[in-house]
mmCIF file of the C-alpha atoms, coordinates in Angstrom:
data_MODEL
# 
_entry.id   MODEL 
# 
loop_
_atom_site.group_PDB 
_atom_site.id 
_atom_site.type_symbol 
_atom_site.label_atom_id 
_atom_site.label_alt_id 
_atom_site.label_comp_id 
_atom_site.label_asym_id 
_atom_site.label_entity_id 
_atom_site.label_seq_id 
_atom_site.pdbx_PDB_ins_code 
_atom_site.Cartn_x 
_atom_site.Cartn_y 
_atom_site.Cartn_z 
_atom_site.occupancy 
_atom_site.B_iso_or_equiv 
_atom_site.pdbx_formal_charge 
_atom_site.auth_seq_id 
_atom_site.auth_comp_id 
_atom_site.auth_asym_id 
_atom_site.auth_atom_id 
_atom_site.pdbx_PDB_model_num 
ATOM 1   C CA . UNK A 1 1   ? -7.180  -1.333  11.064  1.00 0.00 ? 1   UNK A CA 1 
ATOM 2   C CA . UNK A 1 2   ? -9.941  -0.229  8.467   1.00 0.00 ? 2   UNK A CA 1 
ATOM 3   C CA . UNK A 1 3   ? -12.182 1.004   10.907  1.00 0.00 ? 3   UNK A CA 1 
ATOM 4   C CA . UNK A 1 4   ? -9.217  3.419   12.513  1.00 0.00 ? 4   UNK A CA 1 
ATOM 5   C CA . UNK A 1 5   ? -7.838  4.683   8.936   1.00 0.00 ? 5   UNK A CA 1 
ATOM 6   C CA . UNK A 1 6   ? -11.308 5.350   8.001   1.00 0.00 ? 6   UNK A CA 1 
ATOM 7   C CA . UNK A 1 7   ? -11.910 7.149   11.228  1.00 0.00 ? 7   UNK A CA 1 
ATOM 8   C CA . UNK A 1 8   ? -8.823  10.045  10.470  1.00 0.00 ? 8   UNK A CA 1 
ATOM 9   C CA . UNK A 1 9   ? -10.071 9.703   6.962   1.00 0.00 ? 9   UNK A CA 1 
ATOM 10  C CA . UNK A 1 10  ? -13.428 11.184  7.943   1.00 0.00 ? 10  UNK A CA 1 
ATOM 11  C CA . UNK A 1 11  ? -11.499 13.990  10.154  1.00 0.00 ? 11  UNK A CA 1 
ATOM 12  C CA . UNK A 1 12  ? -9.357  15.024  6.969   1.00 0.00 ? 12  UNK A CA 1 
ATOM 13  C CA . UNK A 1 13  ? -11.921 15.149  4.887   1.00 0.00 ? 13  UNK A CA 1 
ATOM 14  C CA . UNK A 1 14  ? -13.326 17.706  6.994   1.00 0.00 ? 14  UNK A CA 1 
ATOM 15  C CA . UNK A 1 15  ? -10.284 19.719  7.790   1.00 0.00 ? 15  UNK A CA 1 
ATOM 16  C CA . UNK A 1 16  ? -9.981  19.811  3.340   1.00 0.00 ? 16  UNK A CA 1 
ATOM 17  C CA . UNK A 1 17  ? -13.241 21.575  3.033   1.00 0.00 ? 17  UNK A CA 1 
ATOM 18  C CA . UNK A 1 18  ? -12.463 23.715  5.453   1.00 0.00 ? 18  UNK A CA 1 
ATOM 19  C CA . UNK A 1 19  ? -9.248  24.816  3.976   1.00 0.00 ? 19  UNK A CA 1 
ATOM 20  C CA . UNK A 1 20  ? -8.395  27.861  1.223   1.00 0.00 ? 20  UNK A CA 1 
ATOM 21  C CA . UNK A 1 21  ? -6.393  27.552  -1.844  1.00 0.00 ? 21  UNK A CA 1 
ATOM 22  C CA . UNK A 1 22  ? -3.121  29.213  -2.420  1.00 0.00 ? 22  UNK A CA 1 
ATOM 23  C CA . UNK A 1 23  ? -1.062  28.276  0.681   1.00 0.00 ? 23  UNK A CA 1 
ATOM 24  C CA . UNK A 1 24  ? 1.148   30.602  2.257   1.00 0.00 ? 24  UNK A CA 1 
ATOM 25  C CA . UNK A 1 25  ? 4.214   27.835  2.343   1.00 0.00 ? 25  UNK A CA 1 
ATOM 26  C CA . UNK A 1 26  ? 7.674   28.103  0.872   1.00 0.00 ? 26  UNK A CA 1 
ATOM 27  C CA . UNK A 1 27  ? 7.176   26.210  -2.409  1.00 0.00 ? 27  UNK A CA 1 
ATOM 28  C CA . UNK A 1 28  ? 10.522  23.980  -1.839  1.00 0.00 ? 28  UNK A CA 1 
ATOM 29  C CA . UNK A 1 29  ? 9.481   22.555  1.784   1.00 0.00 ? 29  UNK A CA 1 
ATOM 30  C CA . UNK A 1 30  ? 6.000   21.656  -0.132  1.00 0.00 ? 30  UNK A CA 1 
ATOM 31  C CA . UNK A 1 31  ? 7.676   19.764  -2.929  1.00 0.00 ? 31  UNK A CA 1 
ATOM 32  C CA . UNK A 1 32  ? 9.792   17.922  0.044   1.00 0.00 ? 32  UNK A CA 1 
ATOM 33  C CA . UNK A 1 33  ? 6.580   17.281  1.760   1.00 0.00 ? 33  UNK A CA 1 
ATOM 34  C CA . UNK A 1 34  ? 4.299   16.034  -1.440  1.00 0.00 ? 34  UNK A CA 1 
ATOM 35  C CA . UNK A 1 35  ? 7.518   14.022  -2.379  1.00 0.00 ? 35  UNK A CA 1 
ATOM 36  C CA . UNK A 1 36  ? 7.523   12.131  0.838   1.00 0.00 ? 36  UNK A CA 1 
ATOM 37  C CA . UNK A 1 37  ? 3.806   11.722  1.062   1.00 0.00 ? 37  UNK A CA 1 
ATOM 38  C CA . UNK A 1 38  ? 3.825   10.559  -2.580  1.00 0.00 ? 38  UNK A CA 1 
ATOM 39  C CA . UNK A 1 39  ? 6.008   8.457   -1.809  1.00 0.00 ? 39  UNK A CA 1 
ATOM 40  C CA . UNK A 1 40  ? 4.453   6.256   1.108   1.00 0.00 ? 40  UNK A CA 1 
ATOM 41  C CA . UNK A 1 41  ? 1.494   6.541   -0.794  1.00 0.00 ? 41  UNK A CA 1 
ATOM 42  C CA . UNK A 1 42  ? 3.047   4.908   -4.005  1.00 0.00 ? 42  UNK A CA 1 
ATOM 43  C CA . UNK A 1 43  ? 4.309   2.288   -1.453  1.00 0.00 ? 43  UNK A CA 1 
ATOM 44  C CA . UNK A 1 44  ? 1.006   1.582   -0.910  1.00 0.00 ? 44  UNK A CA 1 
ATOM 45  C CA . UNK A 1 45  ? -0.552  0.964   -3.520  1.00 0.00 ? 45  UNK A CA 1 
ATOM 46  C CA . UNK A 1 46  ? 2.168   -1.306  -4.903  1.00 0.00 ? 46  UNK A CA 1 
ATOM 47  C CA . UNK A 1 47  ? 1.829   -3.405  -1.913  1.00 0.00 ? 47  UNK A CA 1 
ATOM 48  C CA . UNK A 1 48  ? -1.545  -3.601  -2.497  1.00 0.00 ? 48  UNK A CA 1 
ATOM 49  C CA . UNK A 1 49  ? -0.130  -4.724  -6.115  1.00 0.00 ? 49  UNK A CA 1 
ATOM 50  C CA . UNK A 1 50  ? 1.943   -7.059  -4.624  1.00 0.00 ? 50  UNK A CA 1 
ATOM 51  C CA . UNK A 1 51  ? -0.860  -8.777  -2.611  1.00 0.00 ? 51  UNK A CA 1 
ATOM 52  C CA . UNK A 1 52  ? -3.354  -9.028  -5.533  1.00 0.00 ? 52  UNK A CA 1 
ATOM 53  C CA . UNK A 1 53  ? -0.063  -10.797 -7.909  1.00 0.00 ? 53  UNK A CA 1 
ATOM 54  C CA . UNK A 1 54  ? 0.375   -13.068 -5.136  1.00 0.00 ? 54  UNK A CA 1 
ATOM 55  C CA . UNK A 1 55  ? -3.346  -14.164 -4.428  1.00 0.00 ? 55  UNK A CA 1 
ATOM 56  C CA . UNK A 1 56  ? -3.199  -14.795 -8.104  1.00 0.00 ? 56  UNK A CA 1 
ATOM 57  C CA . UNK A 1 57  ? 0.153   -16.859 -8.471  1.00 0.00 ? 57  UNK A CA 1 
ATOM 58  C CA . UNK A 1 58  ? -0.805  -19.064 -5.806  1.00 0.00 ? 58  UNK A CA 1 
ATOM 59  C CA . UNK A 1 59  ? -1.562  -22.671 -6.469  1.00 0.00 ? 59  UNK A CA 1 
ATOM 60  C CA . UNK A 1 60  ? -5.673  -22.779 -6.709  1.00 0.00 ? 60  UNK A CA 1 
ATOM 61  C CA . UNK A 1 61  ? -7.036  -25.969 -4.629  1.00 0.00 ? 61  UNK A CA 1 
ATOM 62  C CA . UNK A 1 62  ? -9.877  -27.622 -5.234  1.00 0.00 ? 62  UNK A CA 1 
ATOM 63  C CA . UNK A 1 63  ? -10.843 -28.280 -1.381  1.00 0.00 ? 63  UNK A CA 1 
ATOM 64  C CA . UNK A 1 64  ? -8.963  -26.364 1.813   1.00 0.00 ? 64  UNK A CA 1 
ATOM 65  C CA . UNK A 1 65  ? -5.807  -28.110 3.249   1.00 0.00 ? 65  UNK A CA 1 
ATOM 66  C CA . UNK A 1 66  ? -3.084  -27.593 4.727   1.00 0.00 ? 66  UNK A CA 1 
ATOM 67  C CA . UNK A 1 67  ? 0.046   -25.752 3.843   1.00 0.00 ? 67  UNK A CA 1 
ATOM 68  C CA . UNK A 1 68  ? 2.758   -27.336 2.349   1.00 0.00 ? 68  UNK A CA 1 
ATOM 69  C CA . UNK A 1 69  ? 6.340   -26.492 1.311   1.00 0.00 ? 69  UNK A CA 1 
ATOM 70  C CA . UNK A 1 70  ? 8.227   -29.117 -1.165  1.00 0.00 ? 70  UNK A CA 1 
ATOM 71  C CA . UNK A 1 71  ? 12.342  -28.833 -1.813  1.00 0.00 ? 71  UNK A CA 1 
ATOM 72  C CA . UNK A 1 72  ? 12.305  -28.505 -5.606  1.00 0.00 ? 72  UNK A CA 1 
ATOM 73  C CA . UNK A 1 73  ? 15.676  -28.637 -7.152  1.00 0.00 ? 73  UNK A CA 1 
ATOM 74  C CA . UNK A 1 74  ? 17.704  -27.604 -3.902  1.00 0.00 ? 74  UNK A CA 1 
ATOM 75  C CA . UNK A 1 75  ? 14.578  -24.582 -3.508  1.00 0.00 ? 75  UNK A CA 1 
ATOM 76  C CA . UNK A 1 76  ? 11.567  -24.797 -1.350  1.00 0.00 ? 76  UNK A CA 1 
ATOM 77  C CA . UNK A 1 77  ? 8.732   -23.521 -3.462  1.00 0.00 ? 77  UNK A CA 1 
ATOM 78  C CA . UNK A 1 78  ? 4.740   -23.726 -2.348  1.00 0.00 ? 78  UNK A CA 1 
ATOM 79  C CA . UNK A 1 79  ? 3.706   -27.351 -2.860  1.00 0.00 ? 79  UNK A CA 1 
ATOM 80  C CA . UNK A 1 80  ? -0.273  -26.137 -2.125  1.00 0.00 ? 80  UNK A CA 1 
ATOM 81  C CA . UNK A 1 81  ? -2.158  -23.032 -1.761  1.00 0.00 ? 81  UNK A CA 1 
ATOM 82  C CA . UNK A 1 82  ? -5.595  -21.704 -1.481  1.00 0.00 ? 82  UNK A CA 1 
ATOM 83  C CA . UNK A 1 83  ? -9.092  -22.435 -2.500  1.00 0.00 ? 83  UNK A CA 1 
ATOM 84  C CA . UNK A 1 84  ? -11.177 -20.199 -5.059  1.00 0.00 ? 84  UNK A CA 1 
ATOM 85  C CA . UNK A 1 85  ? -13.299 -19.296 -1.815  1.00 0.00 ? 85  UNK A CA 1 
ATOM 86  C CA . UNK A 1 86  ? -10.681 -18.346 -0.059  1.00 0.00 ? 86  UNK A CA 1 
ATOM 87  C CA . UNK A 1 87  ? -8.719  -16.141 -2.647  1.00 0.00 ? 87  UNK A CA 1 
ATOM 88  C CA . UNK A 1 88  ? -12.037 -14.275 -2.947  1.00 0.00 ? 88  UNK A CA 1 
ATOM 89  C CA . UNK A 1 89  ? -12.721 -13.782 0.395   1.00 0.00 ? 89  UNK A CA 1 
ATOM 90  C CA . UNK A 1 90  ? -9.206  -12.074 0.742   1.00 0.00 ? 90  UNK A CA 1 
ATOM 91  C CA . UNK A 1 91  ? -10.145 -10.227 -2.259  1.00 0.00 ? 91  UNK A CA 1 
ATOM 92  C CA . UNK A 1 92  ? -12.601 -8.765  -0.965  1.00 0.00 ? 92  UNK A CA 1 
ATOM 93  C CA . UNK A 1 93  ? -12.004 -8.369  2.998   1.00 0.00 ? 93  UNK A CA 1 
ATOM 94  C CA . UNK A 1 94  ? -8.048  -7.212  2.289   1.00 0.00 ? 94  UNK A CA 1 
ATOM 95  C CA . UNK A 1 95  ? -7.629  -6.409  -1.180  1.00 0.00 ? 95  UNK A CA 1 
ATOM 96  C CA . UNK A 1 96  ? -10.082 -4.250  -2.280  1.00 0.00 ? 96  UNK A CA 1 
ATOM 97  C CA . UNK A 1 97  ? -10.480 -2.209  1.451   1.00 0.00 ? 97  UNK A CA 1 
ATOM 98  C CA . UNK A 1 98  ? -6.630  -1.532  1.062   1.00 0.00 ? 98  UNK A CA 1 
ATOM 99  C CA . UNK A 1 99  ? -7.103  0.017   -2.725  1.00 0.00 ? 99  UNK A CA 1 
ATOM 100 C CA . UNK A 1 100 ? -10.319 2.019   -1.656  1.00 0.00 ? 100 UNK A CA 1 
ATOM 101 C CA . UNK A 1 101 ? -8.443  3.153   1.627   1.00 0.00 ? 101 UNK A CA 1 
ATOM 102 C CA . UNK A 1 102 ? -5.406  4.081   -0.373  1.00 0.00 ? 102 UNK A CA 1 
ATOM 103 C CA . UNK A 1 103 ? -7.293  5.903   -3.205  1.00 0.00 ? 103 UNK A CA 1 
ATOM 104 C CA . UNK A 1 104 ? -8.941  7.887   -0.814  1.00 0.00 ? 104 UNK A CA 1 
ATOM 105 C CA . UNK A 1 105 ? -5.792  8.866   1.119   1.00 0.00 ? 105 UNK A CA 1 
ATOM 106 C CA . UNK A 1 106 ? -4.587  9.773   -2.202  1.00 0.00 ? 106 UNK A CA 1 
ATOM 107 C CA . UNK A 1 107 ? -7.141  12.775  -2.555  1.00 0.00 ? 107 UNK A CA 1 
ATOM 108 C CA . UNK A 1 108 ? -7.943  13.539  0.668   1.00 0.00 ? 108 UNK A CA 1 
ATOM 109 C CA . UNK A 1 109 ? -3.887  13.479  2.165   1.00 0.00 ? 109 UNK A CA 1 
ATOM 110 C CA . UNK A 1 110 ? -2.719  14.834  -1.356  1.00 0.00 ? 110 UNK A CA 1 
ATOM 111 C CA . UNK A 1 111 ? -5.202  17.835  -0.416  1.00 0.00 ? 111 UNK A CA 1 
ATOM 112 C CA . UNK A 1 112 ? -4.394  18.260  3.412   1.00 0.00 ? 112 UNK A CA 1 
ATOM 113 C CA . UNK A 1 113 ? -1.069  18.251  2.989   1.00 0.00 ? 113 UNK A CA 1 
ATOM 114 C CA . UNK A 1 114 ? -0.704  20.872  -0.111  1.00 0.00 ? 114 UNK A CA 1 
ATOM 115 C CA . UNK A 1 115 ? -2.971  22.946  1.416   1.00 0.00 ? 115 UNK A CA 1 
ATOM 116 C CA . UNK A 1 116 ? -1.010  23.202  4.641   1.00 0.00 ? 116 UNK A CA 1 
ATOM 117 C CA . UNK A 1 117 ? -1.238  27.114  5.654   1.00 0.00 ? 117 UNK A CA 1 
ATOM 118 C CA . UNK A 1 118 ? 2.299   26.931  7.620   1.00 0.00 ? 118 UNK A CA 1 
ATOM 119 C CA . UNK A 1 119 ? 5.493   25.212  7.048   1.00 0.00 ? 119 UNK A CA 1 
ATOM 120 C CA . UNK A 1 120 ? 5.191   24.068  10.389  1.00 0.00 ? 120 UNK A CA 1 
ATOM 121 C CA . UNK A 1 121 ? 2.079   22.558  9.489   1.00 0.00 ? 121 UNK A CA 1 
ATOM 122 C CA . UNK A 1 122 ? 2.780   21.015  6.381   1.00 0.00 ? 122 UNK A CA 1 
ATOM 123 C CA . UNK A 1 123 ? 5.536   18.950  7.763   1.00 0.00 ? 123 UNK A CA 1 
ATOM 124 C CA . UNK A 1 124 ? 2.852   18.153  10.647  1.00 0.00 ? 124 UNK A CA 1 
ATOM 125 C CA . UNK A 1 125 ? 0.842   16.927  8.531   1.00 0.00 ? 125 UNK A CA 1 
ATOM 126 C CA . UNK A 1 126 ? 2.806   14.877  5.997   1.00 0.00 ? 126 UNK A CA 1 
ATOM 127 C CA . UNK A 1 127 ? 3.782   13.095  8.795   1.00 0.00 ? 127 UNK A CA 1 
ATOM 128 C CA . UNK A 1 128 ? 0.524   12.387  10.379  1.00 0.00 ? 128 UNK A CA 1 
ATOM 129 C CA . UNK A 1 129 ? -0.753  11.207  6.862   1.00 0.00 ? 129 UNK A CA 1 
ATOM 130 C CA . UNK A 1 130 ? 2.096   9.091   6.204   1.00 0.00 ? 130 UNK A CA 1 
ATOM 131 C CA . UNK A 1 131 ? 1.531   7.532   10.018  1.00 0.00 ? 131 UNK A CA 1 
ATOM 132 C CA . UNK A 1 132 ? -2.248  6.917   8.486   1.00 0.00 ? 132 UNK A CA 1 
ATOM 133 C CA . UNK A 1 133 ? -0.602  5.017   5.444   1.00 0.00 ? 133 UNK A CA 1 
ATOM 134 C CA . UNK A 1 134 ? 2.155   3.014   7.588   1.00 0.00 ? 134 UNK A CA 1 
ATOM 135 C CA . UNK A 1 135 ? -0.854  2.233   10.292  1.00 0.00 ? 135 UNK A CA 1 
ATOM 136 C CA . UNK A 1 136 ? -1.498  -1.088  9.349   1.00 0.00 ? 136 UNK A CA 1 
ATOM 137 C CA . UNK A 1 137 ? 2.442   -2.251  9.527   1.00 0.00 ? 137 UNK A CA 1 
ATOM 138 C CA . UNK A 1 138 ? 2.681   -0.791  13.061  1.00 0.00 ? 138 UNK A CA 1 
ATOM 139 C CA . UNK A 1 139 ? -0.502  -3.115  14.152  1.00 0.00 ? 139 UNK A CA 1 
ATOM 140 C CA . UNK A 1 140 ? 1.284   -5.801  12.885  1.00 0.00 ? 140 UNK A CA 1 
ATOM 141 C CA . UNK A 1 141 ? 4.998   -4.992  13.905  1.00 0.00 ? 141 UNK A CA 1 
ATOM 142 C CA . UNK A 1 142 ? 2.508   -4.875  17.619  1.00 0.00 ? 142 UNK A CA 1 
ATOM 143 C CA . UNK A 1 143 ? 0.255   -7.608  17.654  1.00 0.00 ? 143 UNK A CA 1 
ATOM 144 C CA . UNK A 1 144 ? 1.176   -10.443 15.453  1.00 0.00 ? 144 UNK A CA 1 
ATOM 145 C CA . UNK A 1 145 ? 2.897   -12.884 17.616  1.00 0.00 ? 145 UNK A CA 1 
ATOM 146 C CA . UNK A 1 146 ? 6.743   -13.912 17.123  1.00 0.00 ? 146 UNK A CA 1 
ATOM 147 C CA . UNK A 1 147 ? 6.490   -17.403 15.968  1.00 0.00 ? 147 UNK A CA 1 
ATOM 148 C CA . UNK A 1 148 ? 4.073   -16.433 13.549  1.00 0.00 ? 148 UNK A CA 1 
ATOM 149 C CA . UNK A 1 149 ? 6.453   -13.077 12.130  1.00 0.00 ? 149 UNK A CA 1 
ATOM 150 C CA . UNK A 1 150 ? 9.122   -16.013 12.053  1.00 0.00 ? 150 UNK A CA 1 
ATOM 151 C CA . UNK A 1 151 ? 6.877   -18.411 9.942   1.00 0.00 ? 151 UNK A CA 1 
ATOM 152 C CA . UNK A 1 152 ? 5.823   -16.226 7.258   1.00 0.00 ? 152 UNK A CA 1 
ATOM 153 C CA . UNK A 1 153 ? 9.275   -14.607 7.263   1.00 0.00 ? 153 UNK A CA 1 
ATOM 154 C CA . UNK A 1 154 ? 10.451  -18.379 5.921   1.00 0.00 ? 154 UNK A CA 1 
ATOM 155 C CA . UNK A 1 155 ? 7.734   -18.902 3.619   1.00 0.00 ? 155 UNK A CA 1 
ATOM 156 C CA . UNK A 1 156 ? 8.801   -19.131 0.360   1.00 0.00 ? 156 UNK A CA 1 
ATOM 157 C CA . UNK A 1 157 ? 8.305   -16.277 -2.552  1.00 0.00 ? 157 UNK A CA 1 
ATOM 158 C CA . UNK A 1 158 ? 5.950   -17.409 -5.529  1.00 0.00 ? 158 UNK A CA 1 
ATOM 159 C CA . UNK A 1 159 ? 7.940   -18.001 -8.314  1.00 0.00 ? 159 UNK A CA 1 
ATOM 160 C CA . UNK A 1 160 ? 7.360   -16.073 -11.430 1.00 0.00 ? 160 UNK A CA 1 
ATOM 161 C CA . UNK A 1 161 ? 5.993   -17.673 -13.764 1.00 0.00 ? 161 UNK A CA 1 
ATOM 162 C CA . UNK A 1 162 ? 8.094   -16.506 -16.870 1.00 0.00 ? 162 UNK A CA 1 
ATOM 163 C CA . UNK A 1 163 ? 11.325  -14.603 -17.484 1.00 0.00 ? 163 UNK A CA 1 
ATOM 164 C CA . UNK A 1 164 ? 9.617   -11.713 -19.113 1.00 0.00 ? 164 UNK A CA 1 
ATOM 165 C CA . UNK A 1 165 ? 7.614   -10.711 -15.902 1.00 0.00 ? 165 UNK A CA 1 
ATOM 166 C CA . UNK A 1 166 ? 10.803  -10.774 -13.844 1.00 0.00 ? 166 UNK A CA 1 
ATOM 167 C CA . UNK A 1 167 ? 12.274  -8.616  -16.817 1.00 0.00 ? 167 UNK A CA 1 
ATOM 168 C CA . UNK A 1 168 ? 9.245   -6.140  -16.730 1.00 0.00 ? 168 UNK A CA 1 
ATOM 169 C CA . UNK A 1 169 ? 9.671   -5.787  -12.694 1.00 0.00 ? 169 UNK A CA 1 
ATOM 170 C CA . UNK A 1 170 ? 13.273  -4.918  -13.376 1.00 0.00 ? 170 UNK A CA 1 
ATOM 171 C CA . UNK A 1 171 ? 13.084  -3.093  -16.356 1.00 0.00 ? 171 UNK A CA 1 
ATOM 172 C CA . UNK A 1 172 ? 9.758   -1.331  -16.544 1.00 0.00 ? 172 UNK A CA 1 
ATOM 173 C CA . UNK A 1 173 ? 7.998   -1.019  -13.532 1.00 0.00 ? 173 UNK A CA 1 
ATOM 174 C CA . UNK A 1 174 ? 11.008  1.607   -11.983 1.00 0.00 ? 174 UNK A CA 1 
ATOM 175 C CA . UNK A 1 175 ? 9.619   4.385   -14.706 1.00 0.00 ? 175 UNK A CA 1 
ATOM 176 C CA . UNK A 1 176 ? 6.416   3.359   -13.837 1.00 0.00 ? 176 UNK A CA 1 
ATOM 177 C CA . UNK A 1 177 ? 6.654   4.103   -9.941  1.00 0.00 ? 177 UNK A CA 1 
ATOM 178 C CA . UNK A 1 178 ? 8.592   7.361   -11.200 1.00 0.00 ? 178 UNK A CA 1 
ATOM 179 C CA . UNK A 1 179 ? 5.796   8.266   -14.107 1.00 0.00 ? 179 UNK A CA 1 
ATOM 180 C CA . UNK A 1 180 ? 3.156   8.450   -11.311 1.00 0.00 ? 180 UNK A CA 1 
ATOM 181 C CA . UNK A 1 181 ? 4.977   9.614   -8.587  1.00 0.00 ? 181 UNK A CA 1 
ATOM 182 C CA . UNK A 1 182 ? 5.389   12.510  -11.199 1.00 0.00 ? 182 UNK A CA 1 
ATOM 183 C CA . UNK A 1 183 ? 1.803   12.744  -12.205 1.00 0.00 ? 183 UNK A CA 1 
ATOM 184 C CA . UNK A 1 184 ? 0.994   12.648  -7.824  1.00 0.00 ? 184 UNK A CA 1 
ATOM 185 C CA . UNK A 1 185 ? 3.684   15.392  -6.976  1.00 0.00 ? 185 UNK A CA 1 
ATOM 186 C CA . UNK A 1 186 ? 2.920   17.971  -10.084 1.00 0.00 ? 186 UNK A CA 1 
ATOM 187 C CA . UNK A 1 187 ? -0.990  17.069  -9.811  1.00 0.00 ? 187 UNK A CA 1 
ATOM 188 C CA . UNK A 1 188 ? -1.202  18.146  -5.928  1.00 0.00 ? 188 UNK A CA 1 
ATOM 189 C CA . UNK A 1 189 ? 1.217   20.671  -6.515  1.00 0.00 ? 189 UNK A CA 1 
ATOM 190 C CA . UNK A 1 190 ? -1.346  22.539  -8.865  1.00 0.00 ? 190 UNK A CA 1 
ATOM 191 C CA . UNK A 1 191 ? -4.296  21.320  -7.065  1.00 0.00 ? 191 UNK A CA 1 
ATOM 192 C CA . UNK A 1 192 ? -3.038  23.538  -4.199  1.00 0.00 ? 192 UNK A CA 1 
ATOM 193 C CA . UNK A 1 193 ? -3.223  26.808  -6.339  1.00 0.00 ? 193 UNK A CA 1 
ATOM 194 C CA . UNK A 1 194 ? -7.354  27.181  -7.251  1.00 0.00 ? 194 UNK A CA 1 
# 
């Protein structure tokens, strides 16, 4: 998956230095197009948030075993979980390749899609960068196998730990997502004017 987002990373990072400022598109299809790709990429990187609050709600072990789910007042809830090793090893193989891939996308996508010289091309290529973004789900949606889609569809979520971080998901983390989608869509939408 890395490898292969990497791979059309390196390709749009040469088709960006290759292209001018000031592109000849109509200015509403580009705000469509850096909305969308802003967007997926937002999506991202709070998935990537998502992963990292999970690896660090998750029971720590002491020694590897097995997983276990106990029925806790009428709810299953994770009854063990993983090892320090382990979390760090995810950490570092998943976590932090999926931020760095992500951040990257951010500048380099942001850039090859506002600089799109057609409005053909700009919807071209806000697709193709939002494929790059969605890659890893399609290797999965392909190649995990059913039983284990069905097993990790009926794990249990990790509980939050207090009221007030279920509040702040509800309450403040929508203007969050909105702040930077902001900051993303104005940002590339100057960048494209040197």
């Amino acid at each position: 998956n890395y490898v292969m987002q990497c791979g059309f990373l390196y390709y749009i990072q040469r088709e960006v230095d290759t292209k001018s400022c000031g592109p000849g598109t109509n200015p509403f299809v580009r705000l469509l197009a850096l909305s969308a790709f802003s967007v997926s990429i937002l999506g991202e990187f709070f998935e990537t948030l998502t992963m990292f609050y999970w690896v660090w709600n998750v029971k720590t072990e002491e020694s590897h075993c097995e997983v276990r789910i106990a029925n806790i007042d009428g709810q299953d809830e994770w009854a063990s979980g993983m090892t320090k090793v382990q979390k760090i090893y995810f950490a570092i193989f998943s976590l932090i390749p999926k931020a760095c891939i992500g951040v990257v996308l951010l500048y380099l996508g942001g850039h090859y899609v506002a600089l799109s010289p057609t409005n053909n091309d700009l919807i071209l290529n806000c697709v193709a960068i939002v494929f790059i973004i969605d890659f890893d789900d399609i290797l999965y949606r392909t190649f995990t196998p059913i039983f284990i889609k069905k097993v990790m569809a009926e794990l249990p979520p990790i509980r939050f730990r207090s009221v007030m971080s279920g509040l702040f998901d509800v309450l403040v983390v929508p203007y969050i997502k909105a702040l930077f989608f902001a900051v993303i869509v104005i940002g590339l939408e100057l960048s494209s004017h040197c």
